[in-house]
PDB file of C-alpha atoms in Angstrom:
ATOM      1  CA  MET L  26      25.102  47.285 -24.682  1.00 81.00           C
ATOM      2  CA  GLY L  27      26.551  47.712 -28.154  1.00 94.00           C
ATOM      3  CA  ILE L  28      26.611  45.374 -31.130  1.00 97.00           C
ATOM      4  CA  LEU L  29      29.775  43.853 -32.556  1.00 98.00           C
ATOM      5  CA  PHE L  30      29.749  42.834 -36.222  1.00 98.00           C
ATOM      6  CA  LEU L  31      32.259  40.265 -37.498  1.00 98.00           C
ATOM      7  CA  PRO L  32      32.620  40.208 -41.324  1.00 98.00           C
ATOM      8  CA  GLY L  33      33.514  37.073 -43.261  1.00 98.00           C
ATOM      9  CA  THR L  34      36.417  35.946 -45.424  1.00 98.00           C
ATOM     10  CA  LEU L  35      37.672  38.707 -47.730  1.00 98.00           C
ATOM     11  CA  CYS L  36      35.117  41.112 -46.249  1.00 98.00           C
ATOM     12  CA  SER L  37      35.575  44.617 -44.892  1.00 97.00           C
ATOM     13  CA  GLU L  38      33.205  46.807 -42.878  1.00 98.00           C
ATOM     14  CA  ALA L  39      31.319  47.341 -46.144  1.00 98.00           C
ATOM     15  CA  VAL L  40      29.553  43.974 -45.867  1.00 98.00           C
ATOM     16  CA  PHE L  41      27.586  45.420 -42.946  1.00 98.00           C
ATOM     17  CA  ALA L  42      27.277  48.975 -44.315  1.00 97.00           C
ATOM     18  CA  HIS L  43      23.476  49.006 -44.464  1.00 97.00           C
ATOM     19  CA  GLN L  44      23.083  47.343 -41.075  1.00 97.00           C
ATOM     20  CA  THR L  45      25.594  49.678 -39.419  1.00 96.00           C
ATOM     21  CA  ARG L  46      23.891  52.752 -40.843  1.00 96.00           C
ATOM     22  CA  HIS L  47      20.441  51.754 -39.635  1.00 95.00           C
ATOM     23  CA  VAL L  48      20.968  50.096 -36.230  1.00 94.00           C
ATOM     24  CA  GLN L  49      23.305  52.677 -34.752  1.00 91.00           C
ATOM     25  CA  ASP L  50      20.230  54.625 -33.655  1.00 87.00           C
ATOM     26  CA  VAL L  51      19.403  51.672 -31.396  1.00 87.00           C
ATOM     27  CA  VAL L  52      22.823  50.662 -30.017  1.00 93.00           C
ATOM     28  CA  PRO L  53      26.495  51.625 -30.477  1.00 95.00           C
ATOM     29  CA  VAL L  54      28.079  49.710 -33.372  1.00 96.00           C
ATOM     30  CA  GLN L  55      31.566  48.261 -33.800  1.00 97.00           C
ATOM     31  CA  VAL L  56      32.766  46.294 -36.828  1.00 98.00           C
ATOM     32  CA  ILE L  57      35.950  44.219 -36.591  1.00 98.00           C
ATOM     33  CA  PRO L  58      37.178  42.610 -39.850  1.00 97.00           C
ATOM     34  CA  LEU L  59      39.042  39.371 -39.213  1.00 97.00           C
ATOM     35  CA  HIS L  60      42.606  40.396 -40.056  1.00 94.00           C
ATOM     36  CA  GLN L  61      44.346  38.671 -37.137  1.00 93.00           C
ATOM     37  CA  GLY L  62      44.732  35.087 -35.965  1.00 94.00           C
ATOM     38  CA  ALA L  63      45.968  32.039 -37.879  1.00 92.00           C
ATOM     39  CA  SER L  64      43.355  29.854 -36.167  1.00 97.00           C
ATOM     40  CA  ILE L  65      39.680  30.339 -35.300  1.00 98.00           C
ATOM     41  CA  THR L  66      40.553  30.286 -31.614  1.00 98.00           C
ATOM     42  CA  ALA L  67      43.284  32.895 -32.090  1.00 97.00           C
ATOM     43  CA  SER L  68      40.882  35.066 -34.087  1.00 98.00           C
ATOM     44  CA  ALA L  69      38.254  34.796 -31.344  1.00 98.00           C
ATOM     45  CA  ARG L  70      40.746  35.697 -28.615  1.00 97.00           C
ATOM     46  CA  TRP L  71      41.979  38.663 -30.672  1.00 97.00           C
ATOM     47  CA  VAL L  72      38.418  39.929 -31.156  1.00 97.00           C
ATOM     48  CA  LEU L  73      37.693  39.637 -27.444  1.00 97.00           C
ATOM     49  CA  GLU L  74      40.750  41.783 -26.724  1.00 96.00           C
ATOM     50  CA  GLN L  75      39.359  44.565 -28.949  1.00 95.00           C
ATOM     51  CA  VAL L  76      36.108  45.029 -27.026  1.00 94.00           C
ATOM     52  CA  SER L  77      35.202  45.606 -23.423  1.00 87.00           C
ATOM     53  CA  ASP L  78      32.256  44.554 -21.307  1.00 90.00           C
ATOM     54  CA  SER L  79      29.400  42.551 -22.823  1.00 95.00           C
ATOM     55  CA  PHE L  80      27.851  42.992 -26.253  1.00 97.00           C
ATOM     56  CA  ALA L  81      25.429  41.699 -28.849  1.00 97.00           C
ATOM     57  CA  LEU L  82      27.349  39.686 -31.435  1.00 98.00           C
ATOM     58  CA  ALA L  83      26.528  39.264 -35.127  1.00 98.00           C
ATOM     59  CA  GLY L  84      28.822  37.221 -37.355  1.00 98.00           C
ATOM     60  CA  PHE L  85      28.697  36.656 -41.093  1.00 98.00           C
ATOM     61  CA  SER L  86      30.246  33.533 -42.687  1.00 98.00           C
ATOM     62  CA  GLN L  87      33.769  33.208 -41.200  1.00 98.00           C
ATOM     63  CA  GLY L  88      32.665  35.876 -38.731  1.00 98.00           C
ATOM     64  CA  ALA L  89      29.874  33.527 -37.630  1.00 98.00           C
ATOM     65  CA  ILE L  90      32.408  30.723 -37.132  1.00 98.00           C
ATOM     66  CA  VAL L  91      34.495  33.038 -34.946  1.00 98.00           C
ATOM     67  CA  ALA L  92      31.316  34.096 -33.121  1.00 98.00           C
ATOM     68  CA  LEU L  93      30.621  30.465 -32.246  1.00 98.00           C
ATOM     69  CA  GLU L  94      34.162  30.162 -30.895  1.00 98.00           C
ATOM     70  CA  ILE L  95      33.601  33.289 -28.795  1.00 98.00           C
ATOM     71  CA  MET L  96      30.496  31.592 -27.393  1.00 98.00           C
ATOM     72  CA  ARG L  97      32.673  28.650 -26.427  1.00 97.00           C
ATOM     73  CA  LEU L  98      35.449  30.753 -24.891  1.00 97.00           C
ATOM     74  CA  ALA L  99      33.541  33.600 -23.237  1.00 97.00           C
ATOM     75  CA  PRO L 100      29.761  33.067 -23.297  1.00 97.00           C
ATOM     76  CA  GLU L 101      29.322  35.494 -20.415  1.00 97.00           C
ATOM     77  CA  ARG L 102      30.468  38.345 -22.684  1.00 97.00           C
ATOM     78  CA  VAL L 103      27.689  37.834 -25.251  1.00 98.00           C
ATOM     79  CA  ARG L 104      24.218  39.200 -24.480  1.00 97.00           C
ATOM     80  CA  LYS L 105      22.659  38.269 -27.832  1.00 98.00           C
ATOM     81  CA  LEU L 106      23.895  36.217 -30.778  1.00 98.00           C
ATOM     82  CA  CYS L 107      23.119  36.436 -34.490  1.00 98.00           C
ATOM     83  CA  LEU L 108      24.610  33.993 -36.996  1.00 98.00           C
ATOM     84  CA  ILE L 109      24.393  34.829 -40.698  1.00 98.00           C
ATOM     85  CA  SER L 110      25.539  32.437 -43.452  1.00 97.00           C
ATOM     86  CA  ALA L 111      26.970  30.146 -40.793  1.00 96.00           C
ATOM     87  CA  ASN L 112      28.583  26.709 -40.906  1.00 97.00           C
ATOM     88  CA  PRO L 113      28.789  25.034 -37.477  1.00 97.00           C
ATOM     89  CA  LYS L 114      30.594  21.961 -38.771  1.00 96.00           C
ATOM     90  CA  GLY L 115      34.288  21.137 -38.722  1.00 96.00           C
ATOM     91  CA  ALA L 116      36.480  21.476 -41.790  1.00 94.00           C
ATOM     92  CA  THR L 117      36.105  18.608 -44.268  1.00 95.00           C
ATOM     93  CA  PRO L 118      38.945  16.970 -46.249  1.00 95.00           C
ATOM     94  CA  ALA L 119      37.522  18.494 -49.454  1.00 94.00           C
ATOM     95  CA  GLN L 120      37.497  21.971 -47.917  1.00 94.00           C
ATOM     96  CA  LEU L 121      41.048  21.573 -46.632  1.00 95.00           C
ATOM     97  CA  GLU L 122      42.180  20.603 -50.125  1.00 96.00           C
ATOM     98  CA  THR L 123      40.359  23.572 -51.672  1.00 94.00           C
ATOM     99  CA  TRP L 124      41.844  26.027 -49.188  1.00 94.00           C
ATOM    100  CA  LYS L 125      45.317  24.617 -49.797  1.00 95.00           C
ATOM    101  CA  LYS L 126      44.807  25.099 -53.527  1.00 95.00           C
ATOM    102  CA  TRP L 127      43.638  28.693 -53.004  1.00 95.00           C
ATOM    103  CA  GLN L 128      46.730  29.487 -50.965  1.00 94.00           C
ATOM    104  CA  GLU L 129      48.962  28.047 -53.671  1.00 95.00           C
ATOM    105  CA  GLU L 130      47.166  30.047 -56.366  1.00 96.00           C
ATOM    106  CA  VAL L 131      47.439  33.275 -54.390  1.00 96.00           C
ATOM    107  CA  ARG L 132      51.159  32.733 -53.842  1.00 95.00           C
ATOM    108  CA  GLU L 133      51.460  32.226 -57.616  1.00 96.00           C
ATOM    109  CA  GLY L 134      49.956  35.659 -58.196  1.00 95.00           C
ATOM    110  CA  LYS L 135      46.400  34.524 -59.003  1.00 95.00           C
ATOM    111  CA  PHE L 136      44.629  36.415 -56.220  1.00 96.00           C
ATOM    112  CA  SER L 137      42.264  38.176 -58.624  1.00 95.00           C
ATOM    113  CA  GLU L 138      41.201  34.824 -60.093  1.00 94.00           C
ATOM    114  CA  VAL L 139      40.499  33.367 -56.648  1.00 95.00           C
ATOM    115  CA  ILE L 140      38.350  36.260 -55.481  1.00 95.00           C
ATOM    116  CA  GLU L 141      36.195  36.068 -58.595  1.00 94.00           C
ATOM    117  CA  ARG L 142      34.877  32.764 -57.244  1.00 92.00           C
ATOM    118  CA  PHE L 143      33.699  34.482 -54.062  1.00 94.00           C
ATOM    119  CA  ALA L 144      31.671  36.952 -56.097  1.00 94.00           C
ATOM    120  CA  ASN L 145      29.747  34.005 -57.545  1.00 94.00           C
ATOM    121  CA  ASN L 146      28.458  32.897 -54.122  1.00 96.00           C
ATOM    122  CA  VAL L 147      25.350  35.059 -54.429  1.00 97.00           C
ATOM    123  CA  HIS L 148      21.870  34.127 -55.640  1.00 97.00           C
ATOM    124  CA  PRO L 149      22.187  32.895 -59.261  1.00 94.00           C
ATOM    125  CA  GLU L 150      20.083  35.769 -60.562  1.00 94.00           C
ATOM    126  CA  LYS L 151      22.373  38.275 -58.797  1.00 94.00           C
ATOM    127  CA  GLN L 152      25.682  36.991 -60.179  1.00 92.00           C
ATOM    128  CA  ASN L 153      25.641  39.604 -62.941  1.00 90.00           C
ATOM    129  CA  ASP L 154      24.592  42.482 -60.687  1.00 95.00           C
ATOM    130  CA  PRO L 155      27.468  44.941 -61.317  1.00 96.00           C
ATOM    131  CA  SER L 156      27.075  46.882 -58.074  1.00 96.00           C
ATOM    132  CA  LEU L 157      26.937  43.775 -55.879  1.00 97.00           C
ATOM    133  CA  ARG L 158      29.854  42.152 -57.691  1.00 97.00           C
ATOM    134  CA  GLU L 159      31.918  45.328 -57.445  1.00 97.00           C
ATOM    135  CA  THR L 160      31.284  45.578 -53.707  1.00 97.00           C
ATOM    136  CA  ILE L 161      32.406  41.984 -53.099  1.00 98.00           C
ATOM    137  CA  LEU L 162      35.521  42.320 -55.261  1.00 97.00           C
ATOM    138  CA  ASN L 163      36.451  45.702 -53.782  1.00 97.00           C
ATOM    139  CA  MET L 164      36.216  44.275 -50.263  1.00 98.00           C
ATOM    140  CA  ALA L 165      38.451  41.387 -51.313  1.00 97.00           C
ATOM    141  CA  MET L 166      41.068  43.695 -52.833  1.00 97.00           C
ATOM    142  CA  GLU L 167      40.960  45.897 -49.728  1.00 97.00           C
ATOM    143  CA  THR L 168      41.488  42.839 -47.528  1.00 97.00           C
ATOM    144  CA  GLY L 169      44.430  41.696 -49.642  1.00 97.00           C
ATOM    145  CA  ALA L 170      46.233  38.452 -50.396  1.00 97.00           C
ATOM    146  CA  ASP L 171      48.252  38.237 -47.177  1.00 96.00           C
ATOM    147  CA  VAL L 172      45.229  38.561 -44.917  1.00 97.00           C
ATOM    148  CA  PHE L 173      43.325  36.103 -47.093  1.00 97.00           C
ATOM    149  CA  ILE L 174      46.037  33.466 -46.588  1.00 96.00           C
ATOM    150  CA  THR L 175      45.801  34.013 -42.823  1.00 96.00           C
ATOM    151  CA  GLN L 176      42.007  33.721 -42.949  1.00 97.00           C
ATOM    152  CA  VAL L 177      42.218  30.455 -44.874  1.00 96.00           C
ATOM    153  CA  GLN L 178      44.723  29.100 -42.363  1.00 96.00           C
ATOM    154  CA  ALA L 179      42.247  29.956 -39.624  1.00 97.00           C
ATOM    155  CA  LEU L 180      39.403  28.216 -41.458  1.00 96.00           C
ATOM    156  CA  ALA L 181      41.493  25.056 -41.682  1.00 95.00           C
ATOM    157  CA  SER L 182      41.488  24.904 -37.862  1.00 96.00           C
ATOM    158  CA  ARG L 183      37.689  25.045 -37.638  1.00 94.00           C
ATOM    159  CA  ILE L 184      36.213  22.588 -35.156  1.00 95.00           C
ATOM    160  CA  ASP L 185      32.749  21.080 -35.058  1.00 97.00           C
ATOM    161  CA  SER L 186      30.776  23.563 -32.954  1.00 97.00           C
ATOM    162  CA  ARG L 187      27.592  21.494 -32.828  1.00 97.00           C
ATOM    163  CA  PRO L 188      28.360  19.762 -29.489  1.00 97.00           C
ATOM    164  CA  HIS L 189      28.613  23.218 -27.891  1.00 97.00           C
ATOM    165  CA  LEU L 190      25.392  24.687 -29.334  1.00 98.00           C
ATOM    166  CA  PRO L 191      23.019  23.354 -26.620  1.00 98.00           C
ATOM    167  CA  LYS L 192      25.049  25.352 -24.079  1.00 97.00           C
ATOM    168  CA  ILE L 193      24.142  28.691 -25.702  1.00 98.00           C
ATOM    169  CA  GLU L 194      21.765  30.499 -23.352  1.00 96.00           C
ATOM    170  CA  CYS L 195      21.482  33.982 -24.872  1.00 97.00           C
ATOM    171  CA  PRO L 196      18.761  34.964 -27.395  1.00 97.00           C
ATOM    172  CA  THR L 197      19.958  33.670 -30.766  1.00 98.00           C
ATOM    173  CA  LEU L 198      18.849  34.688 -34.258  1.00 98.00           C
ATOM    174  CA  LEU L 199      19.771  32.552 -37.284  1.00 98.00           C
ATOM    175  CA  ILE L 200      19.560  34.287 -40.680  1.00 98.00           C
ATOM    176  CA  ALA L 201      19.756  32.015 -43.717  1.00 98.00           C
ATOM    177  CA  GLY L 202      19.755  32.721 -47.438  1.00 97.00           C
ATOM    178  CA  LYS L 203      17.370  30.144 -48.916  1.00 97.00           C
ATOM    179  CA  GLN L 204      19.519  29.847 -52.049  1.00 97.00           C
ATOM    180  CA  ASP L 205      22.857  29.828 -50.207  1.00 97.00           C
ATOM    181  CA  ALA L 206      24.936  27.045 -51.768  1.00 94.00           C
ATOM    182  CA  VAL L 207      27.854  27.604 -49.354  1.00 96.00           C
ATOM    183  CA  THR L 208      25.895  27.221 -46.112  1.00 96.00           C
ATOM    184  CA  PRO L 209      22.593  25.544 -47.089  1.00 96.00           C
ATOM    185  CA  LEU L 210      19.393  25.801 -45.102  1.00 96.00           C
ATOM    186  CA  GLU L 211      19.899  22.358 -43.552  1.00 97.00           C
ATOM    187  CA  PHE L 212      22.837  23.773 -41.564  1.00 97.00           C
ATOM    188  CA  TYR L 213      20.561  26.332 -39.923  1.00 97.00           C
ATOM    189  CA  GLU L 214      17.784  23.846 -39.288  1.00 97.00           C
ATOM    190  CA  GLU L 215      20.248  21.703 -37.333  1.00 98.00           C
ATOM    191  CA  MET L 216      21.516  24.728 -35.387  1.00 98.00           C
ATOM    192  CA  HIS L 217      17.944  25.792 -34.688  1.00 98.00           C
ATOM    193  CA  THR L 218      17.267  22.358 -33.214  1.00 98.00           C
ATOM    194  CA  LEU L 219      20.396  22.454 -31.057  1.00 98.00           C
ATOM    195  CA  ILE L 220      20.325  26.046 -29.748  1.00 98.00           C
ATOM    196  CA  PRO L 221      17.603  26.432 -27.097  1.00 97.00           C
ATOM    197  CA  GLY L 222      15.015  29.054 -27.968  1.00 96.00           C
ATOM    198  CA  SER L 223      16.739  30.123 -31.183  1.00 98.00           C
ATOM    199  CA  VAL L 224      14.823  31.845 -33.982  1.00 98.00           C
ATOM    200  CA  LEU L 225      15.435  30.799 -37.588  1.00 98.00           C
ATOM    201  CA  VAL L 226      14.549  33.162 -40.443  1.00 98.00           C
ATOM    202  CA  PRO L 227      15.172  31.940 -44.020  1.00 98.00           C
ATOM    203  CA  ILE L 228      15.356  34.775 -46.577  1.00 98.00           C
ATOM    204  CA  GLU L 229      13.979  34.201 -50.060  1.00 96.00           C
ATOM    205  CA  ASP L 230      15.936  35.214 -53.185  1.00 96.00           C
ATOM    206  CA  CYS L 231      19.196  35.239 -51.246  1.00 98.00           C
ATOM    207  CA  GLY L 232      22.528  33.470 -51.605  1.00 97.00           C
ATOM    208  CA  HIS L 233      25.525  33.531 -49.262  1.00 98.00           C
ATOM    209  CA  TYR L 234      25.999  37.312 -48.966  1.00 98.00           C
ATOM    210  CA  ALA L 235      22.740  38.004 -47.133  1.00 98.00           C
ATOM    211  CA  PRO L 236      23.748  41.405 -45.640  1.00 98.00           C
ATOM    212  CA  LEU L 237      24.489  42.670 -49.170  1.00 98.00           C
ATOM    213  CA  GLU L 238      21.903  40.766 -51.203  1.00 98.00           C
ATOM    214  CA  GLN L 239      18.925  41.528 -48.956  1.00 98.00           C
ATOM    215  CA  PRO L 240      20.179  44.432 -46.832  1.00 98.00           C
ATOM    216  CA  GLN L 241      16.783  45.841 -45.829  1.00 98.00           C
ATOM    217  CA  THR L 242      15.512  42.459 -44.671  1.00 98.00           C
ATOM    218  CA  VAL L 243      18.634  41.652 -42.654  1.00 98.00           C
ATOM    219  CA  THR L 244      18.648  45.121 -41.104  1.00 98.00           C
ATOM    220  CA  ALA L 245      14.971  44.879 -40.122  1.00 97.00           C
ATOM    221  CA  LEU L 246      15.584  41.495 -38.493  1.00 98.00           C
ATOM    222  CA  LEU L 247      18.567  42.840 -36.550  1.00 97.00           C
ATOM    223  CA  HIS L 248      16.664  45.955 -35.551  1.00 94.00           C
ATOM    224  CA  ASP L 249      13.827  43.913 -34.062  1.00 94.00           C
ATOM    225  CA  TRP L 250      16.250  41.436 -32.453  1.00 95.00           C
ATOM    226  CA  LEU L 251      18.162  44.247 -30.737  1.00 93.00           C
ATOM    227  CA  GLN L 252      15.014  45.854 -29.388  1.00 90.00           C
ATOM    228  CA  GLN L 253      13.498  42.659 -27.992  1.00 84.00           C
TER     229      GLN L 253
END
């Protein structure tokens, strides 16, 4: 059994660099950035076509949303599930309006201005960390404006996954940044209640980009989860 990592919006393999480096001694690792699919369902089906057999699945942010859709479409393929910086809810009118605005700005040539906002989704005390900020912005530039528009289109199709959570039967780990303003702790507490036998681990001093902000902690959690 290998592990499949799904990065989030505007993220490349680099978001899981530390985790990939340190868990590959336990299981084979594959990272699939979400560059295909104009809906969450299409993205999930595309991911499933890229891998064979069953696997452990770890998704970050939009990757976690796609992971939940994979659990709905093909639960028999997933041996273990880890959700990081996850939102199980459907898209809200405010989010739809924001995503529409982002798409318009990108088409007007303001991609660099839009991605700056993503770099601010870390713990407040880490917003001026030059290395962390550079990593987030470099991933965004590598992903590019066209893929970003596709990713936002996919997000707009997001359904409410909560009715499907009680059906999850595989071991599930929920990793939450305690200072994550994008996906607050209350989201995870609800998922923890709904997913049978799930384990919830809040991480202190951590915003939305948990794999980058607290890489050692996230890696240690994944390492133990994979070996259980």
